[in-house]
DNA sequence: ATAATTCCTATCGGATTGATGGAGATTGAA
DNA sequence: TTCAATCTCCATCAATCCGATAGGAATTAT
């Protein structure tokens, strides 16, 4: 599951990536407002993203947040890993955070693990291959919007 | 996340699918033992799977559980949906259980939703395309086992 | 100084998850 | 008929996670 946390974090970073105002930073209250995100909650999320090196910040009046790197250099997968943890549906199928099941007699021969590894790989392929820049741009290219809904 | 619940359920169904003893049913205690699953917990899971139509059961002495359909006719995706809910990482990206985010101004143009829809589709492609029979057989074909681990 | 802002820690209620206990109901066999 | 094995059902529990908020300290431009 993508938590609210990760969803809010991505949304805020998209706003930063798509910002055209030319201002060096955007304050939390503006990100919260534009992203429909509870401000206090967003505060904690942005702090976390800064500690992970995705954002830079300025304190004091006229302070705020900005992306630490170019949006094209930030894979969505990294942001999600930072906020929600490993992509794999089960720890024994994770590459970046492998943890064997305590109840599994032999992980290498576990059928469920092999299948979940496939799911993980497919997910990682998509999310590693999508940068924040692409994500932020997606809203502007309404190609897919036709075959959407329910 | 794949919960313990779904993992245990799949594992038990694999044992049923792979069973060669010729017995019409297997009792819970045997499934629990062979699958390293807490028996009482498994009890609740099997009951749930039965209610969803995946299993049949017999009470009384020499009773137990059996698959209600051929293993080849049971997609893994359905079992997971029954035990864990929708496959999509976020409800607004689900086909079978669509729910819009309350904080999203316009789902059709939501970039995050579009991306998560891709993840959902990739996941569904794998899990819809894998039957319980295939899952149960996977352990016996050790092709993939070489490039495994960590 | 003052106002605007980030930073930090603590906390909270609610839901979910994994798991267990115990009391029936049913069945086959001795 | 009795008994043991088995599924059925309901209730409950502790731990964890999740979303969110409170309150204050530090920093900075004006």
mmCIF file of C-alpha atoms (C1' of nucleotides) in Angstrom:
data_model
loop_
_atom_site.group_PDB
_atom_site.id
_atom_site.type_symbol
_atom_site.label_atom_id
_atom_site.label_comp_id
_atom_site.label_asym_id
_atom_site.label_seq_id
_atom_site.Cartn_x
_atom_site.Cartn_y
_atom_site.Cartn_z
ATOM 1 C CA UNK A 1 0.000 0.000 0.000
ATOM 2 C CA UNK A 2 1.040 3.529 -0.753
ATOM 3 C CA UNK A 3 0.409 5.384 2.493
ATOM 4 C CA UNK A 4 -0.991 8.894 2.783
ATOM 5 C CA UNK A 5 2.493 9.844 3.853
ATOM 6 C CA UNK A 6 4.069 8.811 0.571
ATOM 7 C CA UNK A 7 1.197 10.172 -1.465
ATOM 8 C CA UNK A 8 1.441 13.565 0.236
ATOM 9 C CA UNK A 9 5.207 13.575 -0.063
ATOM 10 C CA UNK A 10 5.091 12.836 -3.771
ATOM 11 C CA UNK A 11 2.410 15.406 -4.333
ATOM 12 C CA UNK A 12 4.400 18.095 -2.559
ATOM 13 C CA UNK A 13 7.527 17.214 -4.495
ATOM 14 C CA UNK A 14 5.547 17.383 -7.728
ATOM 15 C CA UNK A 15 4.476 20.882 -6.850
ATOM 16 C CA UNK A 16 8.082 21.834 -6.234
ATOM 17 C CA UNK A 17 9.146 20.190 -9.489
ATOM 18 C CA UNK A 18 6.458 21.919 -11.493
ATOM 19 C CA UNK A 19 6.835 25.304 -9.860
ATOM 20 C CA UNK A 20 7.356 28.081 -12.361
ATOM 21 C CA UNK A 21 7.279 31.064 -10.042
ATOM 22 C CA UNK A 22 11.067 31.263 -10.027
ATOM 23 C CA UNK A 23 11.143 31.618 -6.248
ATOM 24 C CA UNK A 24 14.059 29.791 -4.622
ATOM 25 C CA UNK A 25 11.870 28.060 -2.050
ATOM 26 C CA UNK A 26 8.207 27.426 -1.325
ATOM 27 C CA UNK A 27 6.926 27.552 2.269
ATOM 28 C CA UNK A 28 5.055 24.609 3.776
ATOM 29 C CA UNK A 29 1.770 26.422 4.047
ATOM 30 C CA UNK A 30 1.722 26.992 0.325
ATOM 31 C CA UNK A 31 2.567 23.369 -0.471
ATOM 32 C CA UNK A 32 -0.104 22.234 1.976
ATOM 33 C CA UNK A 33 -2.691 24.521 0.456
ATOM 34 C CA UNK A 34 -1.925 23.747 -3.169
ATOM 35 C CA UNK A 35 -1.699 20.016 -2.440
ATOM 36 C CA UNK A 36 -4.719 19.735 -0.113
ATOM 37 C CA UNK A 37 -2.518 18.312 2.615
ATOM 38 C CA UNK A 38 -2.806 18.819 6.410
ATOM 39 C CA UNK A 39 -0.010 21.288 7.112
ATOM 40 C CA UNK A 40 1.319 19.815 10.350
ATOM 41 C CA UNK A 41 1.449 16.348 8.821
ATOM 42 C CA UNK A 42 3.201 17.653 5.730
ATOM 43 C CA UNK A 43 5.725 19.373 7.947
ATOM 44 C CA UNK A 44 6.872 16.017 9.326
ATOM 45 C CA UNK A 45 6.981 14.486 5.877
ATOM 46 C CA UNK A 46 9.085 17.260 4.366
ATOM 47 C CA UNK A 47 11.467 17.090 7.277
ATOM 48 C CA UNK A 48 11.891 13.409 6.601
ATOM 49 C CA UNK A 49 12.471 14.017 2.899
ATOM 50 C CA UNK A 50 15.085 16.616 3.739
ATOM 51 C CA UNK A 51 16.901 14.206 6.053
ATOM 52 C CA UNK A 52 16.913 11.724 3.189
ATOM 53 C CA UNK A 53 18.562 14.305 0.982
ATOM 54 C CA UNK A 54 15.707 14.950 -1.414
ATOM 55 C CA UNK A 55 15.014 18.490 -0.275
ATOM 56 C CA UNK A 56 16.866 21.547 0.907
ATOM 57 C CA UNK A 57 15.367 24.118 3.213
ATOM 58 C CA UNK A 58 15.783 27.672 4.404
ATOM 59 C CA UNK A 59 14.587 28.802 7.787
ATOM 60 C CA UNK A 60 13.257 32.159 8.800
ATOM 61 C CA UNK A 61 11.224 34.679 6.920
ATOM 62 C CA UNK A 62 11.062 33.994 3.177
ATOM 63 C CA UNK A 63 12.264 30.470 3.936
ATOM 64 C CA UNK A 64 10.843 27.230 2.603
ATOM 65 C CA UNK A 65 11.677 24.070 0.707
ATOM 66 C CA UNK A 66 13.213 23.270 -2.665
ATOM 67 C CA UNK A 67 14.330 20.128 -4.460
ATOM 68 C CA UNK A 68 17.922 19.204 -3.654
ATOM 69 C CA UNK A 69 18.499 17.777 -7.144
ATOM 70 C CA UNK A 70 16.983 18.218 -10.561
ATOM 71 C CA UNK A 71 13.563 16.576 -10.754
ATOM 72 C CA UNK A 72 14.774 14.444 -13.645
ATOM 73 C CA UNK A 73 17.423 12.947 -11.363
ATOM 74 C CA UNK A 74 14.983 11.827 -8.667
ATOM 75 C CA UNK A 75 13.384 8.418 -9.275
ATOM 76 C CA UNK A 76 9.923 8.042 -7.802
ATOM 77 C CA UNK A 77 11.018 4.679 -6.420
ATOM 78 C CA UNK A 78 13.531 6.361 -4.113
ATOM 79 C CA UNK A 79 10.979 8.726 -2.668
ATOM 80 C CA UNK A 80 8.559 5.894 -1.979
ATOM 81 C CA UNK A 81 11.278 3.771 -0.405
ATOM 82 C CA UNK A 82 12.237 6.661 1.852
ATOM 83 C CA UNK A 83 8.699 7.282 3.045
ATOM 84 C CA UNK A 84 7.057 3.849 2.922
ATOM 85 C CA UNK A 85 9.920 1.373 2.951
ATOM 86 C CA UNK A 86 10.734 -1.406 0.487
ATOM 87 C CA UNK A 87 8.744 -1.830 -2.723
ATOM 88 C CA UNK A 88 8.456 -5.612 -2.422
ATOM 89 C CA UNK A 89 5.089 -6.965 -1.249
ATOM 90 C CA UNK A 90 6.918 -9.144 1.276
ATOM 91 C CA UNK A 91 10.347 -8.661 2.883
ATOM 92 C CA UNK A 92 11.755 -11.957 1.600
ATOM 93 C CA UNK A 93 11.216 -10.663 -1.960
ATOM 94 C CA UNK A 94 13.035 -7.377 -1.449
ATOM 95 C CA UNK A 95 16.388 -6.664 -3.049
ATOM 96 C CA UNK A 96 17.167 -3.556 -1.026
ATOM 97 C CA UNK A 97 15.882 -4.846 2.320
ATOM 98 C CA UNK A 98 15.859 -8.623 2.205
ATOM 99 C CA UNK A 99 14.502 -10.325 5.317
ATOM 100 C CA UNK A 100 13.690 -14.029 5.363
ATOM 101 C CA UNK A 101 10.369 -15.200 6.754
ATOM 102 C CA UNK A 102 10.900 -16.828 10.140
ATOM 103 C CA UNK A 103 8.408 -19.509 9.197
ATOM 104 C CA UNK A 104 9.947 -20.374 5.838
ATOM 105 C CA UNK A 105 12.030 -23.557 5.796
ATOM 106 C CA UNK A 106 13.929 -22.618 2.644
ATOM 107 C CA UNK A 107 13.548 -19.177 1.015
ATOM 108 C CA UNK A 108 15.427 -20.031 -2.198
ATOM 109 C CA UNK A 109 12.872 -22.701 -3.040
ATOM 110 C CA UNK A 110 9.813 -20.782 -1.792
ATOM 111 C CA UNK A 111 7.237 -20.524 -4.565
ATOM 112 C CA UNK A 112 5.497 -17.548 -3.030
ATOM 113 C CA UNK A 113 8.758 -15.683 -2.722
ATOM 114 C CA UNK A 114 9.590 -16.361 -6.374
ATOM 115 C CA UNK A 115 6.231 -14.993 -7.450
ATOM 116 C CA UNK A 116 6.481 -11.933 -5.239
ATOM 117 C CA UNK A 117 9.946 -11.321 -6.594
ATOM 118 C CA UNK A 118 8.356 -11.038 -10.020
ATOM 119 C CA UNK A 119 5.856 -8.526 -8.679
ATOM 120 C CA UNK A 120 8.609 -6.564 -7.008
ATOM 121 C CA UNK A 121 10.665 -6.501 -10.189
ATOM 122 C CA UNK A 122 7.754 -5.288 -12.277
ATOM 123 C CA UNK A 123 6.969 -2.586 -9.741
ATOM 124 C CA UNK A 124 10.587 -1.506 -9.476
ATOM 125 C CA UNK A 125 10.908 -1.385 -13.256
ATOM 126 C CA UNK A 126 8.073 1.127 -13.409
ATOM 127 C CA UNK A 127 9.001 3.236 -10.412
ATOM 128 C CA UNK A 128 12.752 3.255 -11.028
ATOM 129 C CA UNK A 129 12.029 4.272 -14.581
ATOM 130 C CA UNK A 130 9.861 7.221 -13.646
ATOM 131 C CA UNK A 131 11.504 10.417 -12.448
ATOM 132 C CA UNK A 132 9.822 13.116 -10.463
ATOM 133 C CA UNK A 133 10.057 15.301 -13.563
ATOM 134 C CA UNK A 134 8.113 12.745 -15.592
ATOM 135 C CA UNK A 135 5.576 12.344 -12.819
ATOM 136 C CA UNK A 136 5.035 16.063 -12.535
ATOM 137 C CA UNK A 137 4.696 16.343 -16.311
ATOM 138 C CA UNK A 138 2.179 13.526 -16.624
ATOM 139 C CA UNK A 139 -0.718 15.716 -15.612
ATOM 140 C CA UNK A 140 0.019 17.982 -18.556
ATOM 141 C CA UNK A 141 -0.070 15.250 -21.201
ATOM 142 C CA UNK A 142 -3.714 14.172 -21.189
ATOM 143 C CA UNK A 143 -3.239 11.237 -23.580
ATOM 144 C CA UNK A 144 -4.187 8.531 -21.130
ATOM 145 C CA UNK A 145 -7.103 10.423 -19.631
ATOM 146 C CA UNK A 146 -9.542 8.996 -22.186
ATOM 147 C CA UNK A 147 -9.435 5.356 -21.181
ATOM 148 C CA UNK A 148 -9.643 6.169 -17.488
ATOM 149 C CA UNK A 149 -12.211 5.799 -14.724
ATOM 150 C CA UNK A 150 -13.778 3.200 -12.411
ATOM 151 C CA UNK B 1 1.950 -5.697 1.440
ATOM 152 C CA UNK B 2 1.163 -9.356 1.374
ATOM 153 C CA UNK B 3 -0.025 -10.131 4.897
ATOM 154 C CA UNK B 4 0.784 -13.265 6.865
ATOM 155 C CA UNK B 5 -2.821 -14.144 6.299
ATOM 156 C CA UNK B 6 -2.498 -14.268 2.524
ATOM 157 C CA UNK B 7 0.909 -15.900 2.681
ATOM 158 C CA UNK B 8 -0.421 -18.662 4.954
ATOM 159 C CA UNK B 9 -3.536 -19.074 2.856
ATOM 160 C CA UNK B 10 -1.547 -19.434 -0.343
ATOM 161 C CA UNK B 11 0.858 -21.826 1.283
ATOM 162 C CA UNK B 12 -1.934 -24.052 2.546
ATOM 163 C CA UNK B 13 -3.635 -24.039 -0.839
ATOM 164 C CA UNK B 14 -0.333 -24.965 -2.476
ATOM 165 C CA UNK B 15 -0.080 -27.956 -0.182
ATOM 166 C CA UNK B 16 -3.584 -28.979 -1.163
ATOM 167 C CA UNK B 17 -2.778 -28.455 -4.835
ATOM 168 C CA UNK B 18 0.412 -30.465 -4.667
ATOM 169 C CA UNK B 19 -0.966 -33.257 -2.517
ATOM 170 C CA UNK B 20 -0.375 -36.660 -4.006
ATOM 171 C CA UNK B 21 -1.667 -38.820 -1.181
ATOM 172 C CA UNK B 22 -4.958 -39.335 -2.959
ATOM 173 C CA UNK B 23 -6.896 -38.549 0.198
ATOM 174 C CA UNK B 24 -10.102 -36.600 -0.449
ATOM 175 C CA UNK B 25 -9.337 -34.028 2.231
ATOM 176 C CA UNK B 26 -6.481 -32.877 4.444
ATOM 177 C CA UNK B 27 -7.153 -31.855 8.059
ATOM 178 C CA UNK B 28 -6.077 -28.458 9.356
ATOM 179 C CA UNK B 29 -3.498 -29.828 11.719
ATOM 180 C CA UNK B 30 -1.665 -31.429 8.848
ATOM 181 C CA UNK B 31 -1.753 -28.289 6.712
ATOM 182 C CA UNK B 32 -0.563 -26.279 9.701
ATOM 183 C CA UNK B 33 2.268 -28.658 10.391
ATOM 184 C CA UNK B 34 3.439 -29.050 6.823
ATOM 185 C CA UNK B 35 3.163 -25.309 6.198
ATOM 186 C CA UNK B 36 4.649 -24.120 9.521
ATOM 187 C CA UNK B 37 1.505 -22.154 10.252
ATOM 188 C CA UNK B 38 -0.137 -21.511 13.655
ATOM 189 C CA UNK B 39 -3.083 -23.897 13.580
ATOM 190 C CA UNK B 40 -5.692 -21.650 15.157
ATOM 191 C CA UNK B 41 -4.822 -18.826 12.815
ATOM 192 C CA UNK B 42 -4.907 -21.097 9.800
ATOM 193 C CA UNK B 43 -8.316 -22.306 10.908
ATOM 194 C CA UNK B 44 -9.757 -18.823 10.484
ATOM 195 C CA UNK B 45 -8.053 -18.370 7.128
ATOM 196 C CA UNK B 46 -9.335 -21.637 5.688
ATOM 197 C CA UNK B 47 -12.818 -20.817 6.860
ATOM 198 C CA UNK B 48 -12.591 -17.553 5.006
ATOM 199 C CA UNK B 49 -11.326 -19.255 1.863
ATOM 200 C CA UNK B 50 -14.170 -21.702 2.068
ATOM 201 C CA UNK B 51 -16.713 -18.889 2.342
ATOM 202 C CA UNK B 52 -15.135 -17.363 -0.752
ATOM 203 C CA UNK B 53 -15.673 -20.624 -2.612
ATOM 204 C CA UNK B 54 -12.053 -21.682 -2.985
ATOM 205 C CA UNK B 55 -12.285 -24.653 -0.651
ATOM 206 C CA UNK B 56 -14.698 -27.406 0.311
ATOM 207 C CA UNK B 57 -14.691 -29.020 3.707
ATOM 208 C CA UNK B 58 -15.890 -32.097 5.522
ATOM 209 C CA UNK B 59 -16.571 -32.174 9.215
ATOM 210 C CA UNK B 60 -16.090 -34.967 11.667
ATOM 211 C CA UNK B 61 -13.592 -37.739 11.842
ATOM 212 C CA UNK B 62 -11.556 -38.100 8.647
ATOM 213 C CA UNK B 63 -12.770 -34.631 7.676
ATOM 214 C CA UNK B 64 -10.674 -31.787 6.340
ATOM 215 C CA UNK B 65 -10.277 -29.393 3.438
ATOM 216 C CA UNK B 66 -9.902 -29.745 -0.306
ATOM 217 C CA UNK B 67 -9.730 -27.366 -3.268
ATOM 218 C CA UNK B 68 -13.182 -26.589 -4.622
ATOM 219 C CA UNK B 69 -11.873 -26.275 -8.202
ATOM 220 C CA UNK B 70 -8.910 -27.556 -10.136
ATOM 221 C CA UNK B 71 -5.733 -25.765 -9.103
ATOM 222 C CA UNK B 72 -5.197 -24.676 -12.697
ATOM 223 C CA UNK B 73 -8.519 -22.807 -12.564
ATOM 224 C CA UNK B 74 -7.636 -20.743 -9.500
ATOM 225 C CA UNK B 75 -5.696 -17.540 -10.227
ATOM 226 C CA UNK B 76 -3.399 -16.467 -7.425
ATOM 227 C CA UNK B 77 -4.757 -12.950 -7.822
ATOM 228 C CA UNK B 78 -8.201 -14.078 -6.677
ATOM 229 C CA UNK B 79 -6.890 -15.701 -3.540
ATOM 230 C CA UNK B 80 -4.922 -12.609 -2.620
ATOM 231 C CA UNK B 81 -7.887 -10.348 -3.309
ATOM 232 C CA UNK B 82 -10.049 -12.522 -1.072
ATOM 233 C CA UNK B 83 -7.616 -12.469 1.836
ATOM 234 C CA UNK B 84 -5.899 -9.092 1.521
ATOM 235 C CA UNK B 85 -8.200 -6.946 -0.595
ATOM 236 C CA UNK B 86 -7.466 -5.089 -3.841
ATOM 237 C CA UNK B 87 -4.109 -5.459 -5.593
ATOM 238 C CA UNK B 88 -3.707 -1.747 -6.338
ATOM 239 C CA UNK B 89 -1.267 0.160 -4.113
ATOM 240 C CA UNK B 90 -3.908 2.838 -3.608
ATOM 241 C CA UNK B 91 -7.706 2.583 -3.835
ATOM 242 C CA UNK B 92 -8.025 5.225 -6.550
ATOM 243 C CA UNK B 93 -5.912 2.991 -8.824
ATOM 244 C CA UNK B 94 -8.016 -0.135 -8.326
ATOM 245 C CA UNK B 95 -10.190 -1.547 -11.081
ATOM 246 C CA UNK B 96 -12.111 -3.978 -8.871
ATOM 247 C CA UNK B 97 -12.537 -1.651 -5.885
ATOM 248 C CA UNK B 98 -12.167 1.929 -7.089
ATOM 249 C CA UNK B 99 -12.386 4.581 -4.379
ATOM 250 C CA UNK B 100 -11.400 8.186 -5.044
ATOM 251 C CA UNK B 101 -9.095 9.971 -2.608
ATOM 252 C CA UNK B 102 -11.080 12.483 -0.577
ATOM 253 C CA UNK B 103 -8.215 14.954 -0.915
ATOM 254 C CA UNK B 104 -7.841 14.643 -4.673
ATOM 255 C CA UNK B 105 -9.335 17.518 -6.675
ATOM 256 C CA UNK B 106 -9.529 15.546 -9.926
ATOM 257 C CA UNK B 107 -8.693 11.805 -10.046
ATOM 258 C CA UNK B 108 -8.662 11.538 -13.858
ATOM 259 C CA UNK B 109 -5.811 14.028 -14.073
ATOM 260 C CA UNK B 110 -3.942 12.806 -10.978
ATOM 261 C CA UNK B 111 -0.364 11.928 -11.913
ATOM 262 C CA UNK B 112 0.157 9.687 -8.906
ATOM 263 C CA UNK B 113 -2.972 7.758 -9.712
ATOM 264 C CA UNK B 114 -1.859 7.242 -13.313
ATOM 265 C CA UNK B 115 1.470 5.896 -12.150
ATOM 266 C CA UNK B 116 -0.084 3.611 -9.553
ATOM 267 C CA UNK B 117 -2.483 2.353 -12.184
ATOM 268 C CA UNK B 118 0.567 1.194 -14.122
ATOM 269 C CA UNK B 119 1.868 -0.600 -11.051
ATOM 270 C CA UNK B 120 -1.504 -2.191 -10.451
ATOM 271 C CA UNK B 121 -1.727 -3.362 -14.055
ATOM 272 C CA UNK B 122 1.727 -4.899 -13.970
ATOM 273 C CA UNK B 123 0.944 -6.660 -10.704
ATOM 274 C CA UNK B 124 -2.406 -7.910 -11.958
ATOM 275 C CA UNK B 125 -0.828 -9.157 -15.154
ATOM 276 C CA UNK B 126 1.501 -11.381 -13.154
ATOM 277 C CA UNK B 127 -0.943 -12.575 -10.533
ATOM 278 C CA UNK B 128 -3.897 -13.074 -12.880
ATOM 279 C CA UNK B 129 -1.599 -15.036 -15.133
ATOM 280 C CA UNK B 130 -0.397 -17.389 -12.431
ATOM 281 C CA UNK B 131 -2.655 -20.223 -11.310
ATOM 282 C CA UNK B 132 -2.374 -22.068 -8.057
ATOM 283 C CA UNK B 133 -1.213 -25.072 -10.067
ATOM 284 C CA UNK B 134 1.652 -23.073 -11.524
ATOM 285 C CA UNK B 135 2.542 -21.655 -8.133
ATOM 286 C CA UNK B 136 2.572 -25.088 -6.525
ATOM 287 C CA UNK B 137 4.711 -26.451 -9.365
ATOM 288 C CA UNK B 138 7.253 -23.633 -9.198
ATOM 289 C CA UNK B 139 9.100 -25.181 -6.283
ATOM 290 C CA UNK B 140 9.750 -28.288 -8.344
ATOM 291 C CA UNK B 141 11.387 -26.498 -11.279
ATOM 292 C CA UNK B 142 14.615 -25.137 -9.775
ATOM 293 C CA UNK B 143 15.590 -23.126 -12.857
ATOM 294 C CA UNK B 144 15.417 -19.728 -11.211
ATOM 295 C CA UNK B 145 17.105 -20.810 -7.988
ATOM 296 C CA UNK B 146 20.581 -20.002 -9.303
ATOM 297 C CA UNK B 147 20.240 -16.245 -9.628
ATOM 298 C CA UNK B 148 18.510 -15.930 -6.276
ATOM 299 C CA UNK B 149 19.350 -14.455 -2.866
ATOM 300 C CA UNK B 150 19.719 -11.111 -1.038
ATOM 301 C "C1'" DA C 1 11.964 43.838 18.015
ATOM 302 C "C1'" DT C 2 8.790 41.340 15.200
ATOM 303 C "C1'" DA C 3 6.856 38.264 12.087
ATOM 304 C "C1'" DA C 4 7.473 34.317 9.358
ATOM 305 C "C1'" DT C 5 9.318 30.328 8.935
ATOM 306 C "C1'" DT C 6 11.703 25.700 9.677
ATOM 307 C "C1'" DC C 7 12.955 22.277 13.293
ATOM 308 C "C1'" DC C 8 12.107 18.922 16.872
ATOM 309 C "C1'" DT C 9 9.858 15.934 20.264
ATOM 310 C "C1'" DA C 10 6.069 14.085 22.153
ATOM 311 C "C1'" DT C 11 1.669 12.330 21.916
ATOM 312 C "C1'" DC C 12 -2.927 10.462 20.608
ATOM 313 C "C1'" DG C 13 -6.957 7.887 18.896
ATOM 314 C "C1'" DG C 14 -8.241 4.539 15.720
ATOM 315 C "C1'" DA C 15 -7.602 0.842 12.718
ATOM 316 C "C1'" DT C 16 -5.303 -3.250 11.364
ATOM 317 C "C1'" DT C 17 -2.778 -7.411 12.118
ATOM 318 C "C1'" DG C 18 -1.452 -11.682 13.978
ATOM 319 C "C1'" DA C 19 -2.879 -14.757 17.020
ATOM 320 C "C1'" DT C 20 -5.460 -17.466 20.746
ATOM 321 C "C1'" DG C 21 -9.421 -19.404 23.708
ATOM 322 C "C1'" DG C 22 -13.395 -21.800 24.237
ATOM 323 C "C1'" DA C 23 -17.752 -23.618 23.261
ATOM 324 C "C1'" DG C 24 -20.602 -25.879 19.869
ATOM 325 C "C1'" DA C 25 -21.893 -29.075 15.745
ATOM 326 C "C1'" DT C 26 -20.881 -32.992 12.866
ATOM 327 C "C1'" DT C 27 -19.038 -37.279 11.532
ATOM 328 C "C1'" DG C 28 -16.900 -41.937 11.510
ATOM 329 C "C1'" DA C 29 -15.647 -45.734 14.127
ATOM 330 C "C1'" DA C 30 -15.180 -48.757 18.234
ATOM 331 C "C1'" DT D 1 -24.000 -45.625 22.287
ATOM 332 C "C1'" DT D 2 -20.059 -43.526 23.255
ATOM 333 C "C1'" DC D 3 -15.938 -41.401 21.908
ATOM 334 C "C1'" DA D 4 -12.485 -39.026 19.458
ATOM 335 C "C1'" DA D 5 -11.478 -36.232 15.624
ATOM 336 C "C1'" DT D 6 -12.699 -32.627 13.121
ATOM 337 C "C1'" DC D 7 -14.770 -28.301 11.288
ATOM 338 C "C1'" DT D 8 -17.562 -23.968 12.808
ATOM 339 C "C1'" DC D 9 -18.187 -19.812 15.076
ATOM 340 C "C1'" DC D 10 -17.596 -15.918 18.199
ATOM 341 C "C1'" DA D 11 -15.075 -13.248 21.185
ATOM 342 C "C1'" DT D 12 -10.993 -11.202 22.553
ATOM 343 C "C1'" DC D 13 -6.178 -9.559 22.953
ATOM 344 C "C1'" DA D 14 -1.644 -7.321 22.529
ATOM 345 C "C1'" DA D 15 1.236 -5.073 19.408
ATOM 346 C "C1'" DT D 16 1.984 -2.273 15.793
ATOM 347 C "C1'" DC D 17 1.095 1.093 12.352
ATOM 348 C "C1'" DC D 18 -1.103 5.187 10.585
ATOM 349 C "C1'" DG D 19 -2.770 9.663 10.168
ATOM 350 C "C1'" DA D 20 -2.700 13.593 12.506
ATOM 351 C "C1'" DT D 21 -1.910 17.313 16.030
ATOM 352 C "C1'" DA D 22 0.297 20.195 19.934
ATOM 353 C "C1'" DG D 23 3.658 23.110 21.553
ATOM 354 C "C1'" DG D 24 7.666 25.169 21.694
ATOM 355 C "C1'" DA D 25 12.725 26.266 20.181
ATOM 356 C "C1'" DA D 26 15.774 28.037 16.664
ATOM 357 C "C1'" DT D 27 16.569 30.900 12.692
ATOM 358 C "C1'" DT D 28 16.239 34.688 9.498
ATOM 359 C "C1'" DA D 29 14.596 38.859 6.812
ATOM 360 C "C1'" DT D 30 12.802 43.271 7.564
#
